[in-house]
């Protein structure tokens, strides 16, 4: 009898955080997409209104297991981050930890890792570029995307980045000679290429190399500190990440979207 009551109480305790969450649980990500982690499903080569991707399906699985309604909204990245900062939404997807974000948001356990690549235009540099480490970037003009954190670089180098609104514009900057190299996460580049993105479809026109002295980029979910539900959702997500890791379901999801590598 006591064992039955104890298991019942533990079961109710596990449901507690989900019951304390708002309906629906609103999260956001970048409207420019972040494949293969967050993107709109393609139907006959055309973008549909349905979101999918590794992080999206992971959150749907967690919502199903914990019994809450999930809504993911695609917004301009800066607006998404600010909406979470002020508690309009509970969290945002696919983010690198920085000192500022660590102070401003609650952070989930690790979702995935991916390497940072340096790309260059073969049209502008037919003989290639020697870019193997961060030091090799010192004499080059570097491009990145607005709002994204390049925490692999020092603050001085980040300040030098010339920013584009999205990857298509960033690659155009390369080919037009406005920047020498563009910094792109490998998994995202491959994801965009798989979706037929014009930026990466003609990959033969781009040279690439990994920065050998940089650790892989580590991505997380981040939750609001402005509402108590942010802390509840963080705890719930971390519990489920551990449970899905133990059960092997997380590995299956990675294999479906990331080829089993996690990057």
Backbone as numpy.savetxt, mean C-alpha at the origin, in Angstrom:
# Nx Ny Nz CAx CAy CAz Cx Cy Cz
-19.40 -27.69 32.97 -20.23 -26.48 32.97 -19.36 -25.22 32.97
-18.36 -25.21 33.86 -17.48 -24.03 33.93 -16.71 -23.86 32.63
-16.29 -24.98 32.03 -15.59 -24.90 30.77 -16.48 -24.31 29.68
-17.78 -24.70 29.69 -18.72 -24.17 28.71 -18.90 -22.67 28.89
-19.07 -22.22 30.14 -19.25 -20.78 30.40 -18.00 -20.00 30.02
-16.82 -20.59 30.30 -15.58 -19.90 29.96 -15.44 -19.74 28.45
-15.74 -20.81 27.70 -15.63 -20.71 26.24 -16.64 -19.73 25.68
-17.85 -19.67 26.30 -18.88 -18.72 25.85 -18.42 -17.29 26.07
-17.85 -17.03 27.26 -17.37 -15.68 27.57 -16.22 -15.28 26.65
-15.32 -16.22 26.36 -14.22 -15.91 25.46 -14.73 -15.61 24.07
-15.75 -16.37 23.64 -16.34 -16.12 22.33 -16.99 -14.76 22.25
-17.71 -14.38 23.31 -18.33 -13.06 23.31 -17.28 -11.96 23.36
-16.20 -12.22 24.10 -15.12 -11.24 24.16 -14.50 -11.01 22.80
-14.37 -12.09 21.99 -13.81 -11.94 20.65 -14.70 -11.13 19.74
-16.03 -11.16 19.98 -16.94 -10.39 19.15 -17.05 -8.94 19.58
-16.58 -8.66 20.81 -16.75 -7.32 21.36 -16.25 -6.19 20.49
-14.96 -6.22 20.04 -14.45 -5.12 19.23 -15.25 -4.87 17.97
-15.70 -5.93 17.28 -16.49 -5.75 16.06 -17.82 -5.10 16.37
-18.45 -5.49 17.49 -19.73 -4.90 17.86 -19.58 -3.42 18.21
-18.40 -3.03 18.65 -18.17 -1.65 19.04 -17.80 -0.76 17.86
-17.66 -1.34 16.66 -17.29 -0.56 15.49 -18.51 0.08 14.86
-18.33 1.21 14.15 -19.45 1.85 13.45 -19.88 1.01 12.25
-21.07 1.30 11.74 -21.58 0.62 10.56 -21.89 1.66 9.48
-21.23 1.58 8.31 -20.14 0.65 7.99 -18.81 1.15 8.53
-17.80 0.27 8.53 -16.42 0.68 8.81 -15.86 1.28 7.53
-15.53 2.57 7.59 -15.07 3.29 6.39 -13.55 3.43 6.39
-12.94 2.92 5.33 -11.51 3.03 5.11 -11.30 3.67 3.74
-10.07 4.11 3.46 -9.82 4.73 2.16 -8.44 4.35 1.64
-8.28 4.58 0.33 -7.00 4.40 -0.33 -6.91 5.39 -1.49
-5.76 5.37 -2.18 -5.47 6.34 -3.22 -6.29 6.06 -4.48
-6.92 7.11 -5.00 -7.76 6.99 -6.20 -6.94 6.54 -7.41
-5.62 6.77 -7.39 -4.77 6.36 -8.51 -4.55 4.85 -8.58
-5.03 4.12 -7.58 -4.87 2.66 -7.46 -3.44 2.30 -7.03
-3.33 1.11 -6.45 -2.06 0.61 -5.94 -2.02 -0.90 -6.21
-2.11 -1.30 -7.50 -2.13 -2.73 -7.80 -0.79 -3.38 -7.51
-0.76 -4.65 -7.12 -1.87 -5.59 -7.00 -2.54 -5.59 -5.63
-2.39 -4.50 -4.88 -2.89 -4.46 -3.51 -4.28 -3.83 -3.42
-4.51 -2.74 -4.16 -5.82 -2.11 -4.24 -6.02 -1.59 -5.66
-7.01 -2.11 -6.35 -7.26 -1.64 -7.72 -8.68 -2.02 -8.15
-9.13 -1.40 -9.23 -10.44 -1.71 -9.78 -10.31 -2.89 -10.75
-11.18 -3.86 -10.57 -11.15 -5.04 -11.43 -11.41 -4.62 -12.89
-10.68 -5.23 -13.82 -10.88 -4.98 -15.24 -11.80 -6.04 -15.83
-12.73 -5.59 -16.68 -13.64 -6.47 -17.41 -13.47 -6.17 -18.89
-12.99 -7.16 -19.64 -12.70 -6.96 -21.07 -11.77 -5.77 -21.28
-10.80 -5.63 -20.38 -9.81 -4.58 -20.49 -10.25 -3.23 -20.00
-11.50 -3.11 -19.57 -12.04 -1.84 -19.10 -12.17 -1.85 -17.58
-11.87 -0.71 -16.97 -11.96 -0.60 -15.52 -13.40 -0.63 -15.06
-13.73 -1.52 -14.12 -15.06 -1.60 -13.55 -15.12 -0.76 -12.27
-16.25 -0.79 -11.60 -16.41 -0.07 -10.33 -16.09 -0.94 -9.13
-15.69 -2.20 -9.38 -15.46 -3.15 -8.29 -14.00 -3.14 -7.86
-13.79 -2.92 -6.58 -12.43 -2.95 -6.03 -12.01 -4.39 -5.73
-10.71 -4.64 -5.92 -10.13 -5.92 -5.52 -8.66 -5.68 -5.21
-7.90 -6.75 -5.03 -6.49 -6.65 -4.70 -6.21 -7.35 -3.38
-4.93 -7.57 -3.12 -4.52 -8.31 -1.92 -5.05 -7.67 -0.64
-4.83 -6.37 -0.46 -5.24 -5.72 0.78 -6.75 -5.64 0.89
-7.42 -5.36 -0.24 -8.88 -5.28 -0.25 -9.49 -6.61 0.15
-9.03 -7.70 -0.47 -9.62 -9.01 -0.18 -9.25 -9.48 1.22
-8.09 -9.09 1.71 -7.73 -9.41 3.10 -8.70 -8.74 4.06
-9.00 -7.47 3.82 -9.93 -6.76 4.70 -11.35 -7.31 4.58
-11.74 -7.70 3.40 -13.06 -8.32 3.24 -13.15 -9.63 4.01
-12.08 -10.40 3.96 -12.05 -11.66 4.70 -12.15 -11.40 6.20
-11.42 -10.40 6.69 -11.48 -10.06 8.11 -12.87 -9.58 8.49
-13.48 -8.74 7.65 -14.83 -8.24 7.93 -15.84 -9.39 7.98
-15.68 -10.34 7.07 -16.59 -11.50 7.05 -16.42 -12.34 8.31
-15.17 -12.56 8.71 -14.90 -13.38 9.89 -15.38 -12.70 11.17
-15.33 -11.37 11.22 -15.68 -10.64 12.43 -17.09 -10.02 12.38
-17.76 -10.15 11.24 -19.15 -9.76 11.18 -19.42 -8.27 11.16
-18.57 -7.50 10.46 -18.88 -6.08 10.31 -18.92 -5.70 8.84
-19.61 -4.61 8.55 -19.74 -4.12 7.18 -18.54 -3.23 6.85
-17.96 -3.45 5.69 -16.75 -2.73 5.27 -17.05 -1.87 4.05
-16.54 -0.64 4.06 -16.62 0.23 2.88 -15.25 0.85 2.66
-14.69 0.63 1.46 -13.40 1.21 1.09 -13.65 2.26 0.01
-13.23 3.48 0.26 -13.44 4.59 -0.66 -12.11 5.02 -1.25
-12.12 5.30 -2.54 -10.91 5.73 -3.24 -10.93 7.25 -3.37
-9.92 7.88 -2.77 -9.84 9.34 -2.70 -8.44 9.79 -3.13
-8.28 11.07 -3.46 -6.91 11.58 -3.58 -6.14 11.28 -2.30
-4.89 10.82 -2.43 -4.16 10.28 -1.28 -4.11 11.24 -0.10
-3.81 12.52 -0.36 -3.70 13.47 0.73 -5.04 13.62 1.45
-6.13 13.66 0.70 -7.44 13.79 1.31 -7.77 12.54 2.15
-7.39 11.38 1.64 -7.61 10.13 2.39 -6.88 10.17 3.72
-5.61 10.55 3.71 -4.81 10.59 4.94 -5.41 11.59 5.93
-5.83 12.76 5.45 -6.40 13.77 6.33 -7.74 13.32 6.90
-8.54 12.59 6.10 -9.83 12.08 6.58 -9.63 11.12 7.75
-8.56 10.33 7.70 -8.26 9.41 8.79 -7.68 10.18 9.98
-6.85 11.16 9.72 -6.26 11.95 10.80 -7.34 12.57 11.69
-8.41 13.07 11.06 -9.46 13.77 11.81 -10.65 12.89 12.17
-10.55 11.59 11.87 -11.57 10.65 12.31 -12.78 10.54 11.43
-12.75 11.18 10.24 -13.86 11.01 9.30 -13.92 9.57 8.81
-12.75 8.95 8.66 -12.64 7.54 8.32 -11.74 6.87 9.35
-11.89 5.56 9.49 -11.14 4.86 10.54 -9.72 4.49 10.14
-9.45 4.37 8.84 -8.10 3.96 8.48 -7.83 4.09 7.00
-6.54 4.01 6.64 -6.18 3.96 5.22 -5.26 2.77 4.97
-5.19 2.36 3.72 -4.53 1.13 3.32 -3.12 1.42 2.79
-2.26 0.40 2.85 -1.01 0.38 2.09 -0.11 1.58 2.36
0.43 1.68 3.55 1.26 2.84 3.90 2.55 2.40 4.57
3.61 3.18 4.30 4.91 2.98 4.92 4.97 3.77 6.22
5.61 3.21 7.23 5.76 3.90 8.51 6.82 5.00 8.39
6.47 6.19 8.85 7.42 7.28 9.00 7.30 7.79 10.43
8.26 8.57 10.94 8.11 9.12 12.29 6.83 9.93 12.47
6.47 10.69 11.44 5.25 11.50 11.53 4.00 10.61 11.59
3.95 9.60 10.75 2.79 8.71 10.75 2.72 7.90 12.04
3.86 7.54 12.58 3.87 6.80 13.84 3.26 7.64 14.96
3.51 8.95 14.92 2.94 9.84 15.93 1.47 10.13 15.68
1.06 10.17 14.41 -0.29 10.62 14.06 -1.31 9.50 13.98
-0.85 8.25 13.73 -1.78 7.16 13.48 -1.40 5.91 14.28
-2.36 5.01 14.42 -2.12 3.67 14.95 -1.79 2.76 13.78
-0.86 1.84 13.96 -0.30 1.09 12.83 -0.52 -0.40 13.02
-0.94 -1.06 11.95 -1.16 -2.51 12.01 0.17 -3.25 11.96
0.11 -4.55 12.18 1.25 -5.40 11.91 1.51 -5.42 10.40
2.62 -6.00 10.00 3.06 -5.97 8.62 2.05 -6.64 7.68
1.77 -5.96 6.55 0.94 -6.54 5.50 1.79 -7.23 4.45
2.82 -6.53 3.93 3.66 -7.08 2.88 4.91 -6.21 2.73
5.89 -6.72 1.98 7.10 -5.99 1.66 7.27 -5.94 0.14
7.93 -4.89 -0.36 8.25 -4.81 -1.78 9.50 -3.97 -1.97
10.29 -4.28 -2.98 11.55 -3.56 -3.20 11.30 -2.21 -3.86
12.19 -1.26 -3.58 12.17 0.02 -4.26 13.07 -0.05 -5.48
12.52 0.30 -6.65 13.29 0.31 -7.89 13.57 1.73 -8.34
14.70 1.90 -9.00 15.01 3.14 -9.70 14.86 2.86 -11.20
13.99 3.62 -11.86 13.76 3.47 -13.30 14.41 4.61 -14.05
14.85 4.35 -15.28 15.32 5.42 -16.16 14.83 5.16 -17.58
14.83 6.21 -18.39 14.37 6.11 -19.77 15.52 5.70 -20.68
15.32 4.63 -21.46 16.35 4.22 -22.42 16.44 5.21 -23.58
15.37 5.99 -23.76 15.42 7.03 -24.79 16.41 8.13 -24.39
16.40 8.51 -23.12 17.28 9.55 -22.62 18.67 9.03 -22.26
18.73 7.76 -21.84 20.00 7.17 -21.40 20.17 5.82 -22.08
20.46 5.82 -23.39 20.57 4.55 -24.12 21.67 3.64 -23.62
22.68 4.20 -22.96 23.76 3.39 -22.42 23.51 2.98 -20.97
22.34 3.34 -20.46 21.97 2.97 -19.10 22.53 3.93 -18.06
22.17 3.70 -16.82 22.64 4.48 -15.69 23.18 3.53 -14.62
24.21 3.97 -13.94 24.73 3.18 -12.82 24.04 3.66 -11.55
23.03 2.91 -11.13 22.28 3.25 -9.93 22.13 1.99 -9.10
23.03 1.78 -8.15 22.99 0.58 -7.32 22.75 0.90 -5.85
22.98 2.16 -5.48 22.82 2.53 -4.07 22.28 3.94 -3.97
21.92 4.33 -2.77 21.41 5.66 -2.54 22.44 6.74 -2.92
23.71 6.43 -2.72 24.77 7.39 -3.05 24.79 7.70 -4.54
24.40 6.72 -5.36 24.41 6.95 -6.81 23.34 7.94 -7.24
22.35 8.20 -6.38 21.28 9.14 -6.72 21.70 10.60 -6.51
22.82 10.81 -5.81 23.18 12.16 -5.37 23.30 13.15 -6.52
23.83 12.70 -7.65 24.05 13.61 -8.78 22.91 13.59 -9.79
21.83 12.89 -9.49 20.74 12.71 -10.45 19.49 13.48 -10.02
18.66 13.79 -11.01 17.35 14.38 -10.74 16.37 13.23 -10.51
15.70 13.26 -9.38 14.88 12.13 -8.94 13.41 12.49 -9.00
12.58 11.56 -9.49 11.14 11.77 -9.56 10.39 10.80 -8.67
9.25 11.26 -8.15 8.36 10.43 -7.34 6.93 10.88 -7.54
6.02 10.29 -6.79 4.59 10.60 -6.90 4.16 11.43 -5.70
3.30 12.42 -5.95 2.79 13.29 -4.89 2.19 12.49 -3.75
2.54 12.86 -2.53 1.91 12.30 -1.34 2.51 11.00 -0.86
3.35 10.35 -1.68 3.91 9.07 -1.27 5.17 9.29 -0.45
5.37 8.40 0.52 6.55 8.49 1.37 7.65 7.61 0.80
8.84 8.16 0.66 10.01 7.40 0.22 10.96 7.31 1.41
10.53 6.56 2.40 11.24 6.52 3.67 12.60 5.83 3.56
12.87 5.20 2.40 14.17 4.59 2.20 15.26 5.64 2.00
14.87 6.88 1.73 15.82 7.95 1.45 15.96 8.87 2.65
17.07 9.58 2.70 17.25 10.57 3.76 16.33 11.76 3.49
16.13 12.57 4.50 15.24 13.73 4.35 15.74 14.68 3.27
17.05 14.87 3.20 17.60 15.78 2.19 17.27 15.30 0.78
17.39 13.99 0.55 17.09 13.46 -0.77 15.59 13.52 -1.07
14.75 13.27 -0.06 13.31 13.38 -0.29 12.93 14.79 -0.72
13.61 15.78 -0.14 13.30 17.17 -0.47 13.65 17.48 -1.92
14.55 16.71 -2.51 14.96 16.94 -3.90 14.01 16.32 -4.90
13.11 15.46 -4.46 12.23 14.76 -5.39 11.34 15.74 -6.16
11.25 15.52 -7.46 10.27 16.23 -8.28 9.04 15.33 -8.38
7.91 15.86 -7.98 6.71 15.03 -7.80 5.77 15.12 -9.00
5.21 13.96 -9.37 4.18 13.87 -10.41 2.87 13.44 -9.76
1.72 13.77 -10.37 0.44 13.39 -9.75 0.15 11.90 -9.78
0.74 11.16 -10.73 0.51 9.71 -10.81 1.64 9.10 -11.63
1.62 7.77 -11.75 2.73 7.08 -12.40 2.84 7.38 -13.88
1.69 7.57 -14.56 1.75 7.90 -15.98 2.54 9.18 -16.21
2.26 10.20 -15.40 2.98 11.47 -15.52 4.45 11.30 -15.15
4.72 10.46 -14.15 6.10 10.25 -13.70 6.93 9.63 -14.82
6.37 8.63 -15.52 7.11 8.00 -16.62 7.29 8.98 -17.77
6.28 9.82 -18.04 6.43 10.85 -19.06 7.58 11.80 -18.72
7.71 12.15 -17.44 8.82 13.00 -17.00 10.17 12.36 -17.32
10.25 11.04 -17.17 11.47 10.32 -17.50 11.80 10.46 -18.98
10.81 10.14 -19.82 11.04 10.11 -21.26 11.29 11.51 -21.83
10.78 12.53 -21.16 10.99 13.90 -21.63 12.26 14.52 -21.05
12.98 13.79 -20.22 14.23 14.27 -19.68 14.10 15.25 -18.54
12.92 15.32 -17.91 12.75 16.24 -16.79 13.35 15.67 -15.51
13.41 14.34 -15.41 14.11 13.68 -14.30 14.96 12.57 -14.89
16.00 12.19 -14.15 16.89 11.11 -14.61 16.39 9.74 -14.17
15.89 9.66 -12.94 15.38 8.39 -12.42 14.04 8.63 -11.73
13.20 7.59 -11.72 11.94 7.61 -11.00 11.95 6.46 -10.00
11.48 6.73 -8.80 11.44 5.71 -7.75 10.06 5.07 -7.73
10.01 3.75 -7.87 8.75 3.01 -7.99 8.87 1.71 -7.20
7.85 1.36 -6.46 7.84 0.07 -5.77 7.59 -1.06 -6.78
8.40 -2.10 -6.68 8.38 -3.17 -7.68 7.01 -3.82 -7.83
6.37 -4.17 -6.70 5.08 -4.83 -6.78 4.04 -3.98 -7.48
4.08 -2.67 -7.23 3.11 -1.76 -7.84 3.37 -1.61 -9.33
4.64 -1.53 -9.73 4.96 -1.46 -11.15 4.45 -2.70 -11.89
4.70 -3.87 -11.32 4.23 -5.10 -11.95 2.71 -5.15 -11.98
2.07 -4.64 -10.92 0.62 -4.62 -10.89 0.04 -3.72 -11.96
0.59 -2.52 -12.12 0.14 -1.60 -13.17 0.37 -2.21 -14.55
1.52 -2.85 -14.74 1.81 -3.46 -16.04 0.80 -4.56 -16.36
0.44 -5.36 -15.36 -0.53 -6.44 -15.57 -1.91 -5.91 -15.94
-2.22 -4.69 -15.50 -3.51 -4.08 -15.83 -3.47 -3.32 -17.16
-2.32 -3.35 -17.83 -2.21 -2.68 -19.12 -1.96 -1.19 -19.04
-1.39 -0.73 -17.92 -1.12 0.70 -17.76 -0.18 1.19 -18.85
-0.51 2.30 -19.52 0.39 2.86 -20.54 1.76 3.19 -19.98
1.83 3.53 -18.70 3.11 3.91 -18.10 4.12 2.78 -18.16
3.66 1.53 -17.98 4.59 0.40 -17.87 4.36 -0.67 -18.95
3.45 -0.39 -19.91 3.19 -1.37 -20.96 4.42 -1.56 -21.85
5.07 -0.44 -22.20 6.27 -0.52 -23.03 7.50 -0.59 -22.13
7.61 -1.69 -21.40 8.66 -1.81 -20.40 10.05 -1.82 -21.02
10.15 -2.17 -22.32 11.46 -2.19 -22.97 12.07 -0.80 -23.04
11.24 0.24 -22.92 11.75 1.61 -22.99 12.27 2.09 -21.64
12.14 1.24 -20.61 12.57 1.60 -19.26 13.68 0.68 -18.77
14.73 1.26 -18.23 15.72 0.49 -17.51 15.37 0.50 -16.03
15.83 -0.49 -15.30 15.50 -0.55 -13.88 16.58 -1.27 -13.09
16.68 -0.89 -11.83 17.58 -1.57 -10.90 17.06 -1.36 -9.50
17.35 -2.29 -8.62 16.98 -2.15 -7.21 18.10 -1.44 -6.47
17.72 -0.63 -5.49 18.72 0.02 -4.63 19.20 -1.01 -3.62
20.43 -1.48 -3.81 20.92 -2.62 -3.05 21.14 -2.32 -1.57
21.35 -1.02 -1.24 21.60 -0.69 0.17 20.34 -0.30 0.91
19.18 -0.49 0.28 17.92 -0.17 0.93 17.18 -1.45 1.30
16.60 -1.48 2.48 15.75 -2.60 2.88 14.44 -2.54 2.10
13.74 -3.67 1.93 12.44 -3.63 1.26 11.47 -2.68 1.97
10.59 -2.07 1.20 9.56 -1.21 1.77 8.54 -2.09 2.48
8.16 -1.69 3.69 7.24 -2.47 4.52 5.92 -1.70 4.65
4.82 -2.34 4.28 3.53 -1.65 4.21 2.57 -2.16 5.28
1.73 -1.23 5.76 0.81 -1.48 6.86 -0.52 -0.79 6.59
-1.53 -1.14 7.40 -2.74 -0.34 7.54 -2.50 0.68 8.65
-3.13 1.84 8.52 -3.00 2.86 9.56 -4.38 3.34 9.96
-4.57 3.55 11.28 -5.88 3.83 11.85 -5.88 5.17 12.59
-7.06 5.76 12.69 -7.19 7.07 13.32 -6.94 7.00 14.82
-6.34 8.06 15.35 -6.22 8.26 16.79 -7.34 9.17 17.30
-8.14 9.72 16.38 -9.13 10.72 16.76 -10.40 10.10 17.35
-10.58 8.79 17.16 -11.77 8.10 17.67 -11.36 6.79 18.33
-12.02 6.38 19.40 -11.64 5.13 20.07 -11.81 3.91 19.17
-12.70 4.01 18.17 -12.89 2.88 17.26 -11.63 2.56 16.46
-10.75 3.57 16.28 -9.50 3.31 15.57 -8.64 2.29 16.30
-8.55 2.42 17.63 -7.76 1.48 18.41 -8.41 0.09 18.42
-9.75 0.06 18.47 -10.45 -1.23 18.44 -10.21 -1.95 17.12
-10.26 -1.19 16.02 -10.06 -1.80 14.71 -8.62 -2.27 14.54
-7.68 -1.51 15.05 -6.27 -1.93 15.00 -6.09 -3.27 15.71
-6.64 -3.40 16.91 -6.50 -4.64 17.68 -7.15 -5.81 16.95
-8.34 -5.57 16.40 -9.07 -6.62 15.69 -8.28 -7.09 14.47
-7.77 -6.14 13.67 -7.01 -6.48 12.46 -5.76 -7.27 12.82
-5.04 -6.84 13.85 -3.82 -7.55 14.23 -4.12 -8.97 14.72
-5.22 -9.13 15.44 -5.62 -10.48 15.87 -5.88 -11.37 14.66
-6.59 -10.81 13.68 -6.94 -11.60 12.50 -5.73 -11.89 11.62
-4.81 -10.94 11.50 -3.59 -11.20 10.73 -2.83 -12.38 11.32
-2.73 -12.42 12.64 -2.03 -13.53 13.30 -2.78 -14.85 13.08
-4.11 -14.81 13.20 -4.90 -16.03 13.03 -4.83 -16.54 11.59
-4.89 -15.63 10.62 -4.83 -16.03 9.21 -3.45 -16.54 8.84
-2.43 -16.00 9.49 -1.07 -16.50 9.27 -0.96 -17.93 9.78
-1.49 -18.19 10.97 -1.43 -19.54 11.55 -2.20 -20.55 10.72
-3.34 -20.15 10.20 -4.21 -21.08 9.46 -3.74 -21.35 8.03
-2.85 -20.52 7.52 -2.40 -20.68 6.14 -3.22 -19.90 5.14
-4.32 -19.26 5.58 -5.16 -18.51 4.65 -4.45 -17.27 4.10
-3.58 -16.69 4.91 -2.85 -15.51 4.47 -1.89 -15.88 3.33
-1.25 -17.03 3.44 -0.34 -17.49 2.39 -1.09 -17.74 1.09
-2.31 -18.28 1.18 -3.11 -18.52 -0.02 -3.49 -17.20 -0.70
-3.83 -16.21 0.11 -4.19 -14.91 -0.44 -2.98 -14.25 -1.10
-1.83 -14.37 -0.46 -0.60 -13.84 -1.06 -0.32 -14.50 -2.40
-0.46 -15.82 -2.45 -0.20 -16.54 -3.69 -1.14 -16.09 -4.80
-2.37 -15.79 -4.45 -3.36 -15.37 -5.45 -2.98 -14.04 -6.10
-2.51 -13.08 -5.28 -2.25 -11.74 -5.80 -0.78 -11.40 -5.93
0.08 -12.02 -5.12 1.49 -11.64 -5.09 2.41 -12.76 -5.52
1.86 -13.85 -6.00 2.70 -14.94 -6.45 3.38 -15.69 -5.33
2.88 -15.50 -4.09 3.43 -16.22 -2.95 4.67 -15.60 -2.36
5.16 -14.47 -2.96 6.41 -13.88 -2.50 6.22 -12.86 -1.40
5.02 -12.25 -1.34 4.77 -11.19 -0.38 5.29 -9.86 -0.85
5.83 -9.80 -2.06 6.36 -8.54 -2.56 5.74 -8.20 -3.89
